[in-house]
Amino acid sequence: MKILVAISNVPDTTTKITFSDNDTKFNTAGVQFIINPYDEWYALVKALELKEAGKATTVTLFHVGLAESEATIRKGFALGADDAIRVNAESPDSFFVAEQIAKYAKENAYDLILVGKETINYNGSSVGGMIGGLLDFPFVSLATKLDINGTTATIEHDIDGGIQVVECPTPLVISCSKGMAEQRIPNMRGIMAARTKPITVVEASTDAPLTNIKSFTLTAGRTTCKYIDANNVDELVSLLHNEAKVI
Amino acid sequence: MSVLVYIEIAKGKVKKASLEAINYAAQIATQLGTTATAIAFNADAAQTEEIGKAGAKKVLVVKGDQYKTNDAVYLSAAVEQAAKAEGAKVIITSFDVTGKSLAPRLSAKLKAGLVAGAVDYPTVNGNVLEVKKNVFSGKATATYTINSDVKIISLMPNSFPVKLTDNKAEVADFAVDLGGITSKIVIKETKSTDTAGMVPLPEAELVVSAGRGLKGPENWGIIEDLAKAIGATTACSRPVADMHWRPHHEHVGQTGIAIRPNLYIAIGISGAIQHLAGVNGSKTIVVINTDKEAPFFKSADYGIVGDAFEVVPKLTEAIKKLKANN
Ligand SMILES: Cc1cc2nc3c(=O)[nH]c(=O)nc-3n(C[C@H](O)[C@H](O)[C@H](O)COP(=O)(O)OP(=O)(O)OC[C@H]3O[C@@H](n4cnc5c(N)ncnc54)[C@H](O)[C@@H]3O)c2cc1C
Ligand SMILES: Nc1ncnc2c1ncn2[C@@H]1O[C@H](COP(=O)(O)O)[C@@H](O)[C@H]1O
């Protein structure tokens, strides 16, 4: 069983967001990049657990991005991934990423493709379902537990208003959410080994993107908070009823 | 040519998120000089009537047991065939659990550009649609252009109104050819996490949420009482779910779910940026916290600096009084 884990490179969650070029580009100056938390904490660590349990042979990282993001890939190596593919392109949207992953996974016969629930920068929640559609593979979204026995995956995942347990044969695509695994910290041996693990760089297919970002706008903060005395909750109720009109 | 909108029926009713989607589809259809067609699965007469009232000119009813589990393999085949039959160039779904499986699969099948989680009506610019969605977990919005021939937009729940009129839709059965299509996903068990009498969190317009300031799970009674008095759904911060004080599905924020209720009351929550990422789209935010320096006050509309254990029961009583007088 070969596992492909798609990792994206995102600004650290506490980053103050700014834009450049007339609000058409995300300003990366001074930004600390990390592996998208869903990809690292859940997808990658789950893949490593499956390998440690003898249920997978290799864990390959897949990243669409420019050379700057190799530091992020090395972090994935430090955690224990075996090798990596980097598609040398800036991704315009989820579809572009899904196409690159689908093409590579098909040519190289991956059994299990793990992606994160969503990226915390573009919040698409789309790549996994798109890979499923492109390859005609089953796709299970928002997985919180996963086990593999032979060629059957048993998955617990979130559904509307509940939790569902499903079984599905490989090959398949799974998007990973909180619960799948626990966050790990790389150890010294992992960090040393990461330096020499191979990253294969491939060029992207050149199809015109289906969507583009035209411009960004920062979300306006709230105007000042109205404080109400703790002994005067009636006033809050009255404001919620008459001013905000929410109750 | 029409605008096609995917409808979900849950617990015998058309989902609110789907009613919002119909309204949105009808708006775009007007801009494009056409009408909205809905596709609904195993819908009965009352349900198709409601779909009409929400603004659809036509309802395609697809029948079959395969659709009962909302498996995107079957749904996407049906929506794809309906889009072709209707000549639809724009397809609308909700950005809810089903929408997050269905819309991407359709996008791949139709090579259709997808904007996932739209928060505003689109602008039509020749053959290009411009659509706004939240990015950077709510810290910004981006305007996307969709350049492909067929375009898909999924909508952030609670971002658009539902307007019911006396419009009547034409109802037609729609036959889907599922020849050769079988899903390999086998459902073994389904457990409901819904609390009786509470609107599920992603759809809730009123939310009462609490954090580590509550000190322990045994203290949640005051939160539940307040939620009940308002008719709200309960939520929590991440550490509260991590410590199993509250169930995992109540956790909101960056790693939990993102919500946009009309009212979000945050009690004993500090307002860390990762928490705000999931709630800063709320229309009105109330913060109750002992620490007047708590960062959450900077994102609040109304604030009470005070002890939850004193303030919350009083607030519950005041709300009961308001309800009794109205
Ligand atoms: C990558 C990443 C993702 C994360 N994702 C999420 C997420 O999705 N959701 C999330 O919530 N967090 C998330 N976090 C964690 C987040 O950073 C905060 O640690 C968390 O939100 C804090 O929870 P809290 O406000 O309940 O607790 P605390 O920060 O401990 O705050 C408790 C608050 O209660 C107040 N208080 C104490 N006693 C009382 C009282 N008697 N009455 C009233 N107020 C009182 C205190 O003044 C304090 O402000 C994430 C962190 C990281 C690094
Ligand atoms: N540039 C990228 N390179 C590799 N994987 C990615 C990239 N962007 C997104 N992904 C994967 O797809 C998942 C969902 O992304 P999205 O649908 O864009 O929110 C992420 O959690 C990653 O696993």
XYZ file of C-alpha atoms and ligand atoms in Angstrom, chain A residues 13 41, chain B residues 211-213 215 237-239 251-256 268-270 272 274-275 288-291 306-309, ligand 1:
82
model
C -2.512 30.880 11.823
C -1.568 16.932 12.105
C -15.046 28.112 26.743
C -12.548 27.156 29.370
C -13.798 29.975 31.609
C -14.129 25.537 34.583
C -14.110 26.473 22.043
C -11.564 23.899 21.047
C -9.928 23.103 24.394
C -16.295 22.903 18.450
C -16.127 26.067 16.347
C -13.078 27.801 14.880
C -10.228 27.194 12.526
C -10.087 23.448 13.131
C -13.751 23.075 14.007
C -15.671 32.499 29.087
C -13.868 32.366 25.730
C -10.717 34.480 25.365
C -7.940 33.588 20.221
C -8.147 30.587 15.670
C -11.450 30.734 17.522
C -19.164 37.802 28.540
C -15.762 37.530 30.225
C -14.260 38.358 33.648
C -11.137 39.804 32.037
C -18.345 39.933 34.581
C -18.434 36.448 36.025
C -20.348 33.993 33.854
C -21.705 32.214 36.918
C -3.527 25.746 14.606
C -4.473 26.028 15.726
C -5.825 25.832 15.528
C -6.732 26.130 16.540
N -8.074 25.975 16.279
C -8.967 26.375 17.215
C -10.372 26.304 16.959
O -10.805 25.829 15.897
N -11.231 26.747 17.897
C -10.805 27.261 19.104
O -11.662 27.649 19.904
N -9.490 27.284 19.380
C -8.573 26.868 18.482
N -7.248 26.894 18.792
C -6.855 27.228 20.192
C -6.868 28.704 20.471
O -5.619 29.256 20.124
C -7.128 28.974 21.972
O -6.189 28.262 22.732
C -8.524 28.564 22.433
O -9.505 29.119 21.571
C -8.770 29.038 23.854
O -10.001 28.549 24.340
P -10.809 29.294 25.471
O -11.047 30.689 25.048
O -11.985 28.453 25.813
O -9.827 29.225 26.724
P -8.884 30.328 27.360
O -8.014 30.974 26.361
O -8.278 29.667 28.522
O -9.883 31.456 27.843
C -10.785 31.344 28.884
C -11.416 32.683 29.089
O -12.415 32.599 30.099
C -12.367 33.746 30.904
N -12.964 33.406 32.198
C -12.419 32.716 33.224
N -13.313 32.563 34.225
C -14.447 33.169 33.833
C -15.735 33.342 34.427
N -16.012 32.867 35.639
N -16.659 34.041 33.730
C -16.400 34.564 32.493
N -15.202 34.400 31.889
C -14.235 33.715 32.549
C -10.902 34.113 30.966
O -10.749 35.506 31.255
C -10.448 33.773 29.544
O -10.557 34.905 28.681
C -6.296 26.585 17.799
C -4.917 26.738 18.020
C -4.003 26.473 17.007
C -2.551 26.691 17.274
